[in-house]
mmCIF file of C-alpha atoms in Angstrom:
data_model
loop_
_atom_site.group_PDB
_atom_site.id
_atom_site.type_symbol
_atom_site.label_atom_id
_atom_site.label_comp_id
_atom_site.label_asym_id
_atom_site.label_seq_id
_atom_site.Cartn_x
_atom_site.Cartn_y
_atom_site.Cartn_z
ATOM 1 C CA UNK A 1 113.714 67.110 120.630
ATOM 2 C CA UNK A 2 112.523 67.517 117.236
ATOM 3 C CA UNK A 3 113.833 69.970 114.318
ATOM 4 C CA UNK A 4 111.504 71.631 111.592
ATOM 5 C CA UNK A 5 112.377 72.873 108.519
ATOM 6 C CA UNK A 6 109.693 75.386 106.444
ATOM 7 C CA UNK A 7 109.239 74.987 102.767
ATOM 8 C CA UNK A 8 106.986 75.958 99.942
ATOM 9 C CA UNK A 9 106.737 79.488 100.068
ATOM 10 C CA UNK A 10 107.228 82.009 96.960
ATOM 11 C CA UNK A 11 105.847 84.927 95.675
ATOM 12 C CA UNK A 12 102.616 84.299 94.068
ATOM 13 C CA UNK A 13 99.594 86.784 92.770
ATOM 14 C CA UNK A 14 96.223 87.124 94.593
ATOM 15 C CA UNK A 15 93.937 84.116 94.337
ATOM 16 C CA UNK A 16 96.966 82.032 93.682
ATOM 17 C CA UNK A 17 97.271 78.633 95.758
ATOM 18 C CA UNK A 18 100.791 77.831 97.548
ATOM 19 C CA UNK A 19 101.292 74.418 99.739
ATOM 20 C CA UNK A 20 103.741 74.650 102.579
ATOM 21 C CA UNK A 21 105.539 71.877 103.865
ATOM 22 C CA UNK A 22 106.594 71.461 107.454
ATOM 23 C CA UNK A 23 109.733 68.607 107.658
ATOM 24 C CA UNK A 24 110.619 66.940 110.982
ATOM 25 C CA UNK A 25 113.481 65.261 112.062
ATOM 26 C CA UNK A 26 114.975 64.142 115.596
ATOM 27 C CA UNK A 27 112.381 62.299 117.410
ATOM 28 C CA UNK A 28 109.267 60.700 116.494
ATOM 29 C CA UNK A 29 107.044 63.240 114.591
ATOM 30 C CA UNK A 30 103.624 61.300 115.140
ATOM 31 C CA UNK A 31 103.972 62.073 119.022
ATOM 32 C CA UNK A 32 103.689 65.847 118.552
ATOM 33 C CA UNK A 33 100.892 68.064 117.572
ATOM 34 C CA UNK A 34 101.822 70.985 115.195
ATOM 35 C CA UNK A 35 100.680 74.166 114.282
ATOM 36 C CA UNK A 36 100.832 76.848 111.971
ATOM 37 C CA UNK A 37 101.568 80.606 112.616
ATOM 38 C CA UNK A 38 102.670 83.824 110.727
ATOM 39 C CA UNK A 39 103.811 86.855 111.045
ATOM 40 C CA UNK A 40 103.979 90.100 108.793
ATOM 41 C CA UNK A 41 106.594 93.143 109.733
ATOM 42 C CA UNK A 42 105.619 95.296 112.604
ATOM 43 C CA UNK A 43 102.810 92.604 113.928
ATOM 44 C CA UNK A 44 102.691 89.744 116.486
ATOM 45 C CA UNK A 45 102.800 86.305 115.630
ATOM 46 C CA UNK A 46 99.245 85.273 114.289
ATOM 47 C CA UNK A 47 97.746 81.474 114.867
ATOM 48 C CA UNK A 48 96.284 79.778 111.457
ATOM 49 C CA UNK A 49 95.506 76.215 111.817
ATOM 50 C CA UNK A 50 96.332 73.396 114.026
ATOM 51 C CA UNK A 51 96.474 69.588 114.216
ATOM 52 C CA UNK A 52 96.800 67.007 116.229
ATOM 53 C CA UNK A 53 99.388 64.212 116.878
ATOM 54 C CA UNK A 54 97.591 61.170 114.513
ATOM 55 C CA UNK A 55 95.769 64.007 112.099
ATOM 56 C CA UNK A 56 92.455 63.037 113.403
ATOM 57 C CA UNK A 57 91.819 66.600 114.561
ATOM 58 C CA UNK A 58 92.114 70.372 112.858
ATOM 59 C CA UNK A 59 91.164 73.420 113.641
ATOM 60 C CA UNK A 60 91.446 76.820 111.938
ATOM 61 C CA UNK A 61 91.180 80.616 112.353
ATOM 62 C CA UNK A 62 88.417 82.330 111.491
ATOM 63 C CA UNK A 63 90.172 84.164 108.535
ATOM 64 C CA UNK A 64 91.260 80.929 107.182
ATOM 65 C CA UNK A 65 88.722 78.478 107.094
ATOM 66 C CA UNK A 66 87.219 77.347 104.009
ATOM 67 C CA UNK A 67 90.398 78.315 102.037
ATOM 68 C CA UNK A 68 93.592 76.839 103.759
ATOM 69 C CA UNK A 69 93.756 73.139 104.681
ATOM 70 C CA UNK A 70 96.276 71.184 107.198
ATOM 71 C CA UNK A 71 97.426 67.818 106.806
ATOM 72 C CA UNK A 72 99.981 65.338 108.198
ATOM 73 C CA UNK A 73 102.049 62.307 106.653
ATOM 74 C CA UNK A 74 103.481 61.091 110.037
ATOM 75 C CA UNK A 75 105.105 58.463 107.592
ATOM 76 C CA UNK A 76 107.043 61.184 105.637
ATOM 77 C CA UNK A 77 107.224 63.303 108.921
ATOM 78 C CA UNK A 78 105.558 66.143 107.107
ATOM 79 C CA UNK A 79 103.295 68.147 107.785
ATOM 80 C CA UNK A 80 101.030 70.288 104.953
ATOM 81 C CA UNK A 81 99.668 73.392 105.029
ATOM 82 C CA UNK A 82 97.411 73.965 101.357
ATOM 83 C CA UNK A 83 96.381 77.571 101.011
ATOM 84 C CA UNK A 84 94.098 78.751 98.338
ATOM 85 C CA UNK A 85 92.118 82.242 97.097
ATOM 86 C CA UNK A 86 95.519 84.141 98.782
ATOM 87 C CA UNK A 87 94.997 88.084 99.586
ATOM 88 C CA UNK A 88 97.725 90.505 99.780
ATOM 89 C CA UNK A 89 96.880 91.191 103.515
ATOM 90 C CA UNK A 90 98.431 87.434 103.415
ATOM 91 C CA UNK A 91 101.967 88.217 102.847
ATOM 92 C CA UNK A 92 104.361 86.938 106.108
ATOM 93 C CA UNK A 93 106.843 84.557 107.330
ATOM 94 C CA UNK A 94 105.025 81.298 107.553
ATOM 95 C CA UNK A 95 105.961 79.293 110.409
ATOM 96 C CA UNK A 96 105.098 75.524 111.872
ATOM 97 C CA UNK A 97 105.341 75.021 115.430
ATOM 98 C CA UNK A 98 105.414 71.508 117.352
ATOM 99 C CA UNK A 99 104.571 70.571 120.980
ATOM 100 C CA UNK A 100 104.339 67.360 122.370
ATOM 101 C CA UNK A 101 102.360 68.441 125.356
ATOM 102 C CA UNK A 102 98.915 70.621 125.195
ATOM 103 C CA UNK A 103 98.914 72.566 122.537
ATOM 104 C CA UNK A 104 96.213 75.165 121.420
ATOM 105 C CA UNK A 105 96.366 78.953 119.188
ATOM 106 C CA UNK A 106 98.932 80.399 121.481
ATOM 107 C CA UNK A 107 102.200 80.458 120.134
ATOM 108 C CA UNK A 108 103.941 79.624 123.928
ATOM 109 C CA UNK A 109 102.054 76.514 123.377
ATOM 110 C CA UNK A 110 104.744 74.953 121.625
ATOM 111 C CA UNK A 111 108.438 74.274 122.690
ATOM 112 C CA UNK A 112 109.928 73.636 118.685
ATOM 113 C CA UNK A 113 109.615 76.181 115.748
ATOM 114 C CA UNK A 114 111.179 76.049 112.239
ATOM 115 C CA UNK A 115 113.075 78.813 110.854
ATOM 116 C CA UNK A 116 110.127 80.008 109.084
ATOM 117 C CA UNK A 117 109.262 80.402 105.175
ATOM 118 C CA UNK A 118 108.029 83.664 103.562
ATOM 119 C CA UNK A 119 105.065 84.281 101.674
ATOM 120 C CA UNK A 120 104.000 86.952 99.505
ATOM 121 C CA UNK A 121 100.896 87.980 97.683
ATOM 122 C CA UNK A 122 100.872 90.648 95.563
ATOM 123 C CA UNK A 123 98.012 92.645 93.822
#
């Protein structure tokens, strides 16, 4: 079993740039892949990026490509998620996810979340 614990968020204007960290502890962090989700009051839980077990492989949603980018230390058992150009429409509780199994942009893809860290972009 792994633990993760959110970090990095704030309050921050539009455009601003914020980097959210995603710590691991409990088993060995380089066997799971981990992704990224949030959600804002009132709305389901929304995919953002994903990555795989050795970092070799990302993906992204739509909304966020080109502007957010997730990375992995598997030494520091961290994983990164750098946003840039924020919007308002952006504000949530961030949230990293980990599975050591399939994993994909479906949040019952993965068995470990973190507490979740919140985020928000004002006008």
């Amino acid at each position: 079993q792994v633990q993760l614990v959110e970090s990095g968020g704030g309050s921050v204007q539009a455009g601003d740039s914020l980097r959210l960290s995603c710590a691991a502890s409990g088993r060995t962090f380089s066997g799971y892949a981990v992704g990224w989700f949030r959600q804002a009051p009132g709305k389901e839980r929304e995919f953002i990026a994903r990555i795989s077990w050795s970092g070799s492989s990302t993906y992204y949603a739509d909304s966020v490509k080109g502007r957010f980018t997730i990375s992995r230390d598997n030494a520091k058992n961290t994983v990164y998620l750098q946003m840039n150009s924020l919007k308002p429409a952006e504000t949530a509780v961030y949230y990293c996810a980990a599975s050591s199994g399939y994993y994909g942009d479906r949040p019952t893809m993965y068995a470990y979340w973190g507490q979740g860290t919140q985020v928000t972009v004002s006008s």
